[in-house]
Amino acid sequence: MALLEVNNLEVYYGVICALKGISFHVNEGEIVSLIGANGAGKTTMMQSTVGIIPKKGGSVIFDGQDITKTPCHKIVQLGMTQVPEGRRIFQELTVYENLMMGAYTVKDQQRFKADMDRVFELFPRLAERRKQIAGTLSGGEQQMLAMSRALMINPKLLMLDEPSMGLAPILVDQIFSIIKDLHKAGTTILLVEQNASKALEISDRAYVLETGKITLSGTGKELMQSPEVQKAYLGG
Amino acid sequence: MKLLETLLNGLSSGSTYAMIALGYTMVYGIAKMLNFAHGDVIMVGGYTLYVSAVMMGIHPLLALLLAIICCAVLGVTIEKLAYKPLRGASPLAVLITAIGMSYLLQSVAQMIFGSADRMVRLFDLGRITVGSMQISTYTIITLACSAVIMAGLSLFVKYTRIGRAMIAVSEDKDAAQLMGINVNFIITITFAIGSALAAFAGFFMVLKSPPVNSTLGAMPGIKAFTAAVIGGIGSIPGAMLGGILMGIVESFAQTNPVIAPFTVAIEFSILIVILLVRPSGILGKKRREKV
């Protein structure tokens, strides 16, 4: 059964239609990616799915529950969260405090400690810098912090919006290998990327989004070999 | 000695301004709006003290508690009825609504209590003599209470779960939602705390001078707002600093017979100077524009 099912999602900014009825699904245990150019509606899709921006039409079903009209903070409590585009960490708080914010809905102290240890194991760099003000971290470290912060609730589904944006190539590789590790550890992942080749390489399935519509879908491999995708996104 | 006396008076009226400024700054930081009806919440607090302590004869401290509750409920109600429906509307629409709310509160108060001053004499406070110095007990009470309240608020924001959520919402509302924070709830709490602080400010004001009328909160409200901007709007320590600075300047200006008539002009001029030199206020942070 699909963990996340989005049907005919429509989003408008004023009179401008940003998403013209898109449908996709993510099965439990998969990495699914959505690729597309700037302005295709990738971030809009992410934000409306999780309830940050309102939906005009369509439905979203997560883990068997209809969450079309559920407010964002409640969706997060159901186990679906998102690492937003541009990381959006709390710049003025320390690394540790950022992680505490991530665990805002976790009331069990023991679970909180265990999650914190797990995250520090995944990202030893953050453990070294736990007292540092987050705004002073490097771009790569901030991305790691944003991911750790989202992991603090043990999400069933982790949505990543452009995790490689603005990072040096060596860090991009590192972030993608971390995504693979997280997936191996059992987290279902929905990835939105401009870096199509990297995203397709690690994805089970993928969708291509073009100006508010899904134009292609298939397995990661299929899309990598598709002539349209090669031409438009892979520089082939 | 005169100098110390003036300083103490300045500190106490300054801490009253600080209490009000905190309400402006917290609401601005979290709901990103200027609540110009905030000053009038003080006035409602003043009338609550009048009704409960003077008309009904309740003990003044219980009356204070009642005023705190009334103001907190009023603040939350104003937000729910007037501001929440405008979330996402243009800042100008929200600003005009807030000004309208301010006049509404003043007019309703005038309809109920008339325009004559009502005297709220809560305690017979008197003065304390230390050496050659005469300090009014009001000054000491205001200073001590404000210090405790401001310290308490700072600890609350830094060390409690809700306090940290307030910081998170003020920094990035969307990211805060993604942490599972109910932004509406945090805004409600903020209005409740800000309005409760306004009730305290009203209490200190009637301790100093008993007459209460429908414009009781108007001038202190504007001055405290100025103080919040001077300190850096959105910043809690900034509001405290700005308020106290305002009080001290006021107190010193009033002791000099030549300058005294220009006290208010001087206070607002400081705002202009600060905005020219440091547009984000003394402790305000330059926020990175997020794209």
mmCIF file of N, CA and C in Angstrom, chain B residues 108-216:
data_model
loop_
_atom_site.group_PDB
_atom_site.id
_atom_site.type_symbol
_atom_site.label_atom_id
_atom_site.label_comp_id
_atom_site.label_asym_id
_atom_site.label_seq_id
_atom_site.Cartn_x
_atom_site.Cartn_y
_atom_site.Cartn_z
ATOM 1 N N VAL B 108 -15.635 52.447 23.794
ATOM 2 C CA VAL B 108 -16.477 51.608 24.656
ATOM 3 C C VAL B 108 -16.249 51.979 26.118
ATOM 4 N N ALA B 109 -14.985 52.194 26.479
ATOM 5 C CA ALA B 109 -14.688 52.566 27.863
ATOM 6 C C ALA B 109 -15.371 53.883 28.215
ATOM 7 N N GLN B 110 -15.375 54.820 27.256
ATOM 8 C CA GLN B 110 -15.994 56.110 27.522
ATOM 9 C C GLN B 110 -17.518 55.985 27.651
ATOM 10 N N MET B 111 -18.092 55.081 26.834
ATOM 11 C CA MET B 111 -19.535 54.861 26.941
ATOM 12 C C MET B 111 -19.901 54.304 28.313
ATOM 13 N N ILE B 112 -19.048 53.420 28.825
ATOM 14 C CA ILE B 112 -19.381 52.786 30.111
ATOM 15 C C ILE B 112 -19.063 53.716 31.288
ATOM 16 N N PHE B 113 -17.881 54.307 31.264
ATOM 17 C CA PHE B 113 -17.421 55.025 32.463
ATOM 18 C C PHE B 113 -17.475 56.548 32.320
ATOM 19 N N GLY B 114 -17.885 57.047 31.169
ATOM 20 C CA GLY B 114 -17.900 58.492 30.976
ATOM 21 C C GLY B 114 -16.498 59.035 30.781
ATOM 22 N N SER B 115 -16.415 60.355 30.603
ATOM 23 C CA SER B 115 -15.094 60.900 30.300
ATOM 24 C C SER B 115 -14.395 61.477 31.521
ATOM 25 N N ALA B 116 -15.097 61.534 32.653
ATOM 26 C CA ALA B 116 -14.440 62.052 33.859
ATOM 27 C C ALA B 116 -13.459 61.025 34.414
ATOM 28 N N ASP B 117 -12.398 61.526 35.053
ATOM 29 C CA ASP B 117 -11.426 60.623 35.665
ATOM 30 C C ASP B 117 -12.053 59.814 36.791
ATOM 31 N N ARG B 118 -11.669 58.560 36.878
ATOM 32 C CA ARG B 118 -12.065 57.749 38.034
ATOM 33 C C ARG B 118 -10.810 57.545 38.876
ATOM 34 N N MET B 119 -10.953 57.761 40.165
ATOM 35 C CA MET B 119 -9.771 57.656 41.030
ATOM 36 C C MET B 119 -9.578 56.220 41.512
ATOM 37 N N VAL B 120 -8.420 55.680 41.272
ATOM 38 C CA VAL B 120 -8.120 54.338 41.760
ATOM 39 C C VAL B 120 -6.993 54.450 42.792
ATOM 40 N N ARG B 121 -7.368 54.570 44.055
ATOM 41 C CA ARG B 121 -6.341 54.623 45.109
ATOM 42 C C ARG B 121 -6.281 53.244 45.749
ATOM 43 N N LEU B 122 -5.204 52.537 45.487
ATOM 44 C CA LEU B 122 -5.134 51.145 45.934
ATOM 45 C C LEU B 122 -4.488 51.024 47.306
ATOM 46 N N PHE B 123 -3.331 51.627 47.469
ATOM 47 C CA PHE B 123 -2.626 51.538 48.752
ATOM 48 C C PHE B 123 -2.248 52.946 49.182
ATOM 49 N N ASP B 124 -2.032 53.114 50.483
ATOM 50 C CA ASP B 124 -1.457 54.359 50.957
ATOM 51 C C ASP B 124 0.041 54.099 51.072
ATOM 52 N N LEU B 125 0.785 54.532 50.074
ATOM 53 C CA LEU B 125 2.163 54.055 49.984
ATOM 54 C C LEU B 125 3.166 54.902 50.752
ATOM 55 N N GLY B 126 3.080 56.207 50.639
ATOM 56 C CA GLY B 126 4.016 57.066 51.360
ATOM 57 C C GLY B 126 5.416 57.025 50.796
ATOM 58 N N ARG B 127 6.372 57.467 51.577
ATOM 59 C CA ARG B 127 7.738 57.568 51.094
ATOM 60 C C ARG B 127 8.700 56.929 52.075
ATOM 61 N N ILE B 128 9.837 56.567 51.564
ATOM 62 C CA ILE B 128 10.882 56.028 52.431
ATOM 63 C C ILE B 128 12.020 57.025 52.432
ATOM 64 N N THR B 129 12.601 57.270 53.598
ATOM 65 C CA THR B 129 13.740 58.174 53.660
ATOM 66 C C THR B 129 15.005 57.360 53.874
ATOM 67 N N VAL B 130 15.925 57.484 52.916
ATOM 68 C CA VAL B 130 17.229 56.832 53.073
ATOM 69 C C VAL B 130 18.266 57.942 53.114
ATOM 70 N N GLY B 131 18.863 58.160 54.272
ATOM 71 C CA GLY B 131 19.805 59.270 54.415
ATOM 72 C C GLY B 131 19.070 60.567 54.127
ATOM 73 N N SER B 132 19.593 61.324 53.164
ATOM 74 C CA SER B 132 18.939 62.583 52.834
ATOM 75 C C SER B 132 17.981 62.412 51.657
ATOM 76 N N MET B 133 17.803 61.127 51.232
ATOM 77 C CA MET B 133 17.046 60.879 50.019
ATOM 78 C C MET B 133 15.615 60.463 50.346
ATOM 79 N N GLN B 134 14.685 60.989 49.594
ATOM 80 C CA GLN B 134 13.297 60.582 49.769
ATOM 81 C C GLN B 134 12.858 59.804 48.528
ATOM 82 N N ILE B 135 12.511 58.567 48.740
ATOM 83 C CA ILE B 135 12.056 57.770 47.602
ATOM 84 C C ILE B 135 10.630 57.343 47.871
ATOM 85 N N SER B 136 9.767 57.433 46.833
ATOM 86 C CA SER B 136 8.407 56.968 47.083
ATOM 87 C C SER B 136 8.400 55.444 47.024
ATOM 88 N N THR B 137 7.568 54.866 47.873
ATOM 89 C CA THR B 137 7.500 53.407 47.958
ATOM 90 C C THR B 137 7.080 52.822 46.610
ATOM 91 N N TYR B 138 6.264 53.596 45.889
ATOM 92 C CA TYR B 138 5.835 53.178 44.557
ATOM 93 C C TYR B 138 7.038 52.819 43.666
ATOM 94 N N THR B 139 8.070 53.682 43.749
ATOM 95 C CA THR B 139 9.264 53.467 42.934
ATOM 96 C C THR B 139 9.901 52.110 43.235
ATOM 97 N N ILE B 140 10.028 51.829 44.528
ATOM 98 C CA ILE B 140 10.668 50.580 44.942
ATOM 99 C C ILE B 140 9.844 49.371 44.477
ATOM 100 N N ILE B 141 8.518 49.456 44.711
ATOM 101 C CA ILE B 141 7.646 48.330 44.338
ATOM 102 C C ILE B 141 7.718 48.076 42.831
ATOM 103 N N THR B 142 7.603 49.162 42.050
ATOM 104 C CA THR B 142 7.630 49.017 40.598
ATOM 105 C C THR B 142 8.932 48.384 40.137
ATOM 106 N N LEU B 143 10.041 48.901 40.677
ATOM 107 C CA LEU B 143 11.349 48.380 40.271
ATOM 108 C C LEU B 143 11.490 46.912 40.609
ATOM 109 N N ALA B 144 11.138 46.561 41.846
ATOM 110 C CA ALA B 144 11.322 45.181 42.291
ATOM 111 C C ALA B 144 10.445 44.233 41.480
ATOM 112 N N CYS B 145 9.154 44.603 41.330
ATOM 113 C CA CYS B 145 8.239 43.721 40.597
ATOM 114 C C CYS B 145 8.682 43.559 39.144
ATOM 115 N N SER B 146 9.038 44.676 38.505
ATOM 116 C CA SER B 146 9.422 44.588 37.097
ATOM 117 C C SER B 146 10.664 43.723 36.921
ATOM 118 N N ALA B 147 11.618 43.881 37.836
ATOM 119 C CA ALA B 147 12.851 43.088 37.726
ATOM 120 C C ALA B 147 12.509 41.603 37.764
ATOM 121 N N VAL B 148 11.634 41.239 38.730
ATOM 122 C CA VAL B 148 11.255 39.823 38.856
ATOM 123 C C VAL B 148 10.524 39.347 37.595
ATOM 124 N N ILE B 149 9.574 40.159 37.123
ATOM 125 C CA ILE B 149 8.777 39.755 35.962
ATOM 126 C C ILE B 149 9.656 39.614 34.716
ATOM 127 N N MET B 150 10.548 40.596 34.515
ATOM 128 C CA MET B 150 11.376 40.542 33.308
ATOM 129 C C MET B 150 12.360 39.378 33.356
ATOM 130 N N ALA B 151 12.908 39.117 34.546
ATOM 131 C CA ALA B 151 13.811 37.972 34.673
ATOM 132 C C ALA B 151 13.028 36.688 34.395
ATOM 133 N N GLY B 152 11.823 36.620 34.967
ATOM 134 C CA GLY B 152 10.983 35.438 34.772
ATOM 135 C C GLY B 152 10.669 35.213 33.296
ATOM 136 N N LEU B 153 10.341 36.299 32.604
ATOM 137 C CA LEU B 153 9.995 36.194 31.184
ATOM 138 C C LEU B 153 11.203 35.713 30.373
ATOM 139 N N SER B 154 12.378 36.273 30.692
ATOM 140 C CA SER B 154 13.586 35.863 29.962
ATOM 141 C C SER B 154 13.867 34.382 30.154
ATOM 142 N N LEU B 155 13.712 33.917 31.406
ATOM 143 C CA LEU B 155 13.945 32.493 31.672
ATOM 144 C C LEU B 155 12.906 31.637 30.959
ATOM 145 N N PHE B 156 11.664 32.110 30.979
ATOM 146 C CA PHE B 156 10.585 31.376 30.329
ATOM 147 C C PHE B 156 10.883 31.176 28.838
ATOM 148 N N VAL B 157 11.299 32.265 28.189
ATOM 149 C CA VAL B 157 11.544 32.190 26.749
ATOM 150 C C VAL B 157 12.740 31.289 26.443
ATOM 151 N N LYS B 158 13.759 31.364 27.293
ATOM 152 C CA LYS B 158 14.981 30.620 26.989
ATOM 153 C C LYS B 158 14.874 29.138 27.343
ATOM 154 N N TYR B 159 14.174 28.830 28.443
ATOM 155 C CA TYR B 159 14.293 27.468 28.961
ATOM 156 C C TYR B 159 13.045 26.608 28.909
ATOM 157 N N THR B 160 11.886 27.179 28.518
ATOM 158 C CA THR B 160 10.723 26.288 28.445
ATOM 159 C C THR B 160 10.468 25.902 26.994
ATOM 160 N N ARG B 161 9.689 24.833 26.852
ATOM 161 C CA ARG B 161 9.373 24.314 25.544
ATOM 162 C C ARG B 161 8.591 25.362 24.740
ATOM 163 N N ILE B 162 7.601 25.969 25.387
ATOM 164 C CA ILE B 162 6.794 26.975 24.692
ATOM 165 C C ILE B 162 7.634 28.218 24.382
ATOM 166 N N GLY B 163 8.505 28.592 25.320
ATOM 167 C CA GLY B 163 9.373 29.741 25.087
ATOM 168 C C GLY B 163 10.250 29.533 23.869
ATOM 169 N N ARG B 164 10.842 28.346 23.770
ATOM 170 C CA ARG B 164 11.689 28.068 22.598
ATOM 171 C C ARG B 164 10.860 28.038 21.317
ATOM 172 N N ALA B 165 9.627 27.526 21.437
ATOM 173 C CA ALA B 165 8.763 27.525 20.259
ATOM 174 C C ALA B 165 8.478 28.960 19.820
ATOM 175 N N MET B 166 8.383 29.879 20.798
ATOM 176 C CA MET B 166 8.172 31.285 20.453
ATOM 177 C C MET B 166 9.367 31.815 19.651
ATOM 178 N N ILE B 167 10.574 31.472 20.088
ATOM 179 C CA ILE B 167 11.758 31.911 19.333
ATOM 180 C C ILE B 167 11.708 31.343 17.919
ATOM 181 N N ALA B 168 11.365 30.047 17.828
ATOM 182 C CA ALA B 168 11.340 29.396 16.524
ATOM 183 C C ALA B 168 10.319 30.069 15.598
ATOM 184 N N VAL B 169 9.116 30.346 16.119
ATOM 185 C CA VAL B 169 8.086 30.981 15.282
ATOM 186 C C VAL B 169 8.546 32.374 14.856
ATOM 187 N N SER B 170 9.196 33.108 15.779
ATOM 188 C CA SER B 170 9.604 34.457 15.404
ATOM 189 C C SER B 170 10.697 34.408 14.339
ATOM 190 N N GLU B 171 11.495 33.347 14.345
ATOM 191 C CA GLU B 171 12.559 33.290 13.340
ATOM 192 C C GLU B 171 12.056 32.808 11.986
ATOM 193 N N ASP B 172 11.232 31.801 11.990
ATOM 194 C CA ASP B 172 10.790 31.222 10.718
ATOM 195 C C ASP B 172 9.508 30.430 10.959
ATOM 196 N N LYS B 173 8.390 31.051 10.593
ATOM 197 C CA LYS B 173 7.089 30.465 10.897
ATOM 198 C C LYS B 173 6.900 29.110 10.196
ATOM 199 N N ASP B 174 7.275 29.017 8.914
ATOM 200 C CA ASP B 174 7.072 27.770 8.179
ATOM 201 C C ASP B 174 7.920 26.645 8.750
ATOM 202 N N ALA B 175 9.196 26.963 9.016
ATOM 203 C CA ALA B 175 10.064 25.933 9.582
ATOM 204 C C ALA B 175 9.531 25.494 10.940
ATOM 205 N N ALA B 176 8.994 26.440 11.711
ATOM 206 C CA ALA B 176 8.444 26.096 13.027
ATOM 207 C C ALA B 176 7.283 25.113 12.879
ATOM 208 N N GLN B 177 6.430 25.340 11.874
ATOM 209 C CA GLN B 177 5.309 24.414 11.644
ATOM 210 C C GLN B 177 5.822 23.013 11.352
ATOM 211 N N LEU B 178 6.934 22.969 10.597
ATOM 212 C CA LEU B 178 7.496 21.663 10.241
ATOM 213 C C LEU B 178 8.075 20.938 11.453
ATOM 214 N N MET B 179 8.288 21.658 12.560
ATOM 215 C CA MET B 179 8.724 21.004 13.794
ATOM 216 C C MET B 179 7.511 20.467 14.564
ATOM 217 N N GLY B 180 6.313 20.702 14.022
ATOM 218 C CA GLY B 180 5.107 20.288 14.732
ATOM 219 C C GLY B 180 4.601 21.340 15.698
ATOM 220 N N ILE B 181 5.084 22.576 15.561
ATOM 221 C CA ILE B 181 4.639 23.651 16.439
ATOM 222 C C ILE B 181 3.333 24.231 15.895
ATOM 223 N N ASN B 182 2.338 24.342 16.772
ATOM 224 C CA ASN B 182 1.068 24.944 16.387
ATOM 225 C C ASN B 182 1.224 26.464 16.466
ATOM 226 N N VAL B 183 1.419 27.088 15.308
ATOM 227 C CA VAL B 183 1.729 28.520 15.277
ATOM 228 C C VAL B 183 0.594 29.354 15.878
ATOM 229 N N ASN B 184 -0.661 28.961 15.601
ATOM 230 C CA ASN B 184 -1.794 29.709 16.165
ATOM 231 C C ASN B 184 -1.766 29.711 17.685
ATOM 232 N N PHE B 185 -1.430 28.569 18.244
ATOM 233 C CA PHE B 185 -1.372 28.453 19.701
ATOM 234 C C PHE B 185 -0.287 29.372 20.265
ATOM 235 N N ILE B 186 0.861 29.403 19.590
ATOM 236 C CA ILE B 186 1.975 30.243 20.064
ATOM 237 C C ILE B 186 1.583 31.725 19.970
ATOM 238 N N ILE B 187 0.855 32.087 18.913
ATOM 239 C CA ILE B 187 0.421 33.483 18.790
ATOM 240 C C ILE B 187 -0.552 33.831 19.923
ATOM 241 N N THR B 188 -1.474 32.893 20.220
ATOM 242 C CA THR B 188 -2.406 33.110 21.330
ATOM 243 C C THR B 188 -1.659 33.341 22.640
ATOM 244 N N ILE B 189 -0.688 32.462 22.924
ATOM 245 C CA ILE B 189 0.101 32.584 24.152
ATOM 246 C C ILE B 189 0.798 33.946 24.200
ATOM 247 N N THR B 190 1.332 34.370 23.055
ATOM 248 C CA THR B 190 2.061 35.630 23.007
ATOM 249 C C THR B 190 1.153 36.809 23.336
ATOM 250 N N PHE B 191 -0.050 36.807 22.753
ATOM 251 C CA PHE B 191 -0.984 37.885 23.060
ATOM 252 C C PHE B 191 -1.380 37.845 24.536
ATOM 253 N N ALA B 192 -1.540 36.653 25.089
ATOM 254 C CA ALA B 192 -1.917 36.531 26.497
ATOM 255 C C ALA B 192 -0.809 37.094 27.388
ATOM 256 N N ILE B 193 0.429 36.723 27.109
ATOM 257 C CA ILE B 193 1.542 37.197 27.942
ATOM 258 C C ILE B 193 1.690 38.716 27.803
ATOM 259 N N GLY B 194 1.676 39.205 26.569
ATOM 260 C CA GLY B 194 1.841 40.639 26.335
ATOM 261 C C GLY B 194 0.763 41.440 27.060
ATOM 262 N N SER B 195 -0.486 40.952 26.994
ATOM 263 C CA SER B 195 -1.576 41.689 27.613
ATOM 264 C C SER B 195 -1.509 41.599 29.136
ATOM 265 N N ALA B 196 -1.043 40.468 29.657
ATOM 266 C CA ALA B 196 -0.881 40.342 31.107
ATOM 267 C C ALA B 196 0.165 41.346 31.590
ATOM 268 N N LEU B 197 1.243 41.514 30.812
ATOM 269 C CA LEU B 197 2.268 42.498 31.171
ATOM 270 C C LEU B 197 1.669 43.910 31.143
ATOM 271 N N ALA B 198 0.759 44.149 30.191
ATOM 272 C CA ALA B 198 0.102 45.461 30.122
ATOM 273 C C ALA B 198 -0.716 45.713 31.385
ATOM 274 N N ALA B 199 -1.340 44.644 31.923
ATOM 275 C CA ALA B 199 -2.107 44.789 33.160
ATOM 276 C C ALA B 199 -1.189 45.215 34.301
ATOM 277 N N PHE B 200 -0.004 44.600 34.370
ATOM 278 C CA PHE B 200 0.976 45.008 35.382
ATOM 279 C C PHE B 200 1.336 46.482 35.205
ATOM 280 N N ALA B 201 1.563 46.875 33.963
ATOM 281 C CA ALA B 201 1.927 48.266 33.697
ATOM 282 C C ALA B 201 0.806 49.184 34.178
ATOM 283 N N GLY B 202 -0.444 48.806 33.919
ATOM 284 C CA GLY B 202 -1.581 49.603 34.371
ATOM 285 C C GLY B 202 -1.593 49.714 35.891
ATOM 286 N N PHE B 203 -1.278 48.616 36.549
ATOM 287 C CA PHE B 203 -1.221 48.592 38.019
ATOM 288 C C PHE B 203 -0.176 49.585 38.522
ATOM 289 N N PHE B 204 1.024 49.533 37.921
ATOM 290 C CA PHE B 204 2.084 50.450 38.340
ATOM 291 C C PHE B 204 1.682 51.900 38.076
ATOM 292 N N MET B 205 0.976 52.117 36.965
ATOM 293 C CA MET B 205 0.589 53.484 36.621
ATOM 294 C C MET B 205 -0.402 54.066 37.622
ATOM 295 N N VAL B 206 -1.379 53.243 38.045
ATOM 296 C CA VAL B 206 -2.333 53.806 39.010
ATOM 297 C C VAL B 206 -1.716 53.913 40.403
ATOM 298 N N LEU B 207 -0.691 53.113 40.697
ATOM 299 C CA LEU B 207 0.019 53.297 41.964
ATOM 300 C C LEU B 207 0.662 54.677 41.979
ATOM 301 N N LYS B 208 1.183 55.077 40.813
ATOM 302 C CA LYS B 208 1.881 56.360 40.722
ATOM 303 C C LYS B 208 0.878 57.518 40.714
ATOM 304 N N SER B 209 -0.140 57.409 39.851
ATOM 305 C CA SER B 209 -1.135 58.472 39.839
ATOM 306 C C SER B 209 -2.513 57.865 39.603
ATOM 307 N N PRO B 210 -3.433 58.084 40.565
ATOM 308 C CA PRO B 210 -4.697 57.344 40.595
ATOM 309 C C PRO B 210 -5.712 57.620 39.485
ATOM 310 N N PRO B 211 -5.735 58.787 38.822
ATOM 311 C CA PRO B 211 -6.830 58.972 37.862
ATOM 312 C C PRO B 211 -6.773 58.019 36.673
ATOM 313 N N VAL B 212 -7.909 57.409 36.355
ATOM 314 C CA VAL B 212 -8.008 56.514 35.200
ATOM 315 C C VAL B 212 -9.065 57.093 34.261
ATOM 316 N N ASN B 213 -8.717 57.221 32.987
ATOM 317 C CA ASN B 213 -9.728 57.612 32.001
ATOM 318 C C ASN B 213 -9.498 56.822 30.724
ATOM 319 N N SER B 214 -10.324 57.085 29.714
ATOM 320 C CA SER B 214 -10.301 56.197 28.544
ATOM 321 C C SER B 214 -9.024 56.327 27.713
ATOM 322 N N THR B 215 -8.262 57.393 27.908
ATOM 323 C CA THR B 215 -7.018 57.510 27.137
ATOM 324 C C THR B 215 -5.794 57.236 28.006
ATOM 325 N N LEU B 216 -6.020 56.551 29.123
ATOM 326 C CA LEU B 216 -4.924 56.243 30.044
ATOM 327 C C LEU B 216 -3.734 55.595 29.333
#
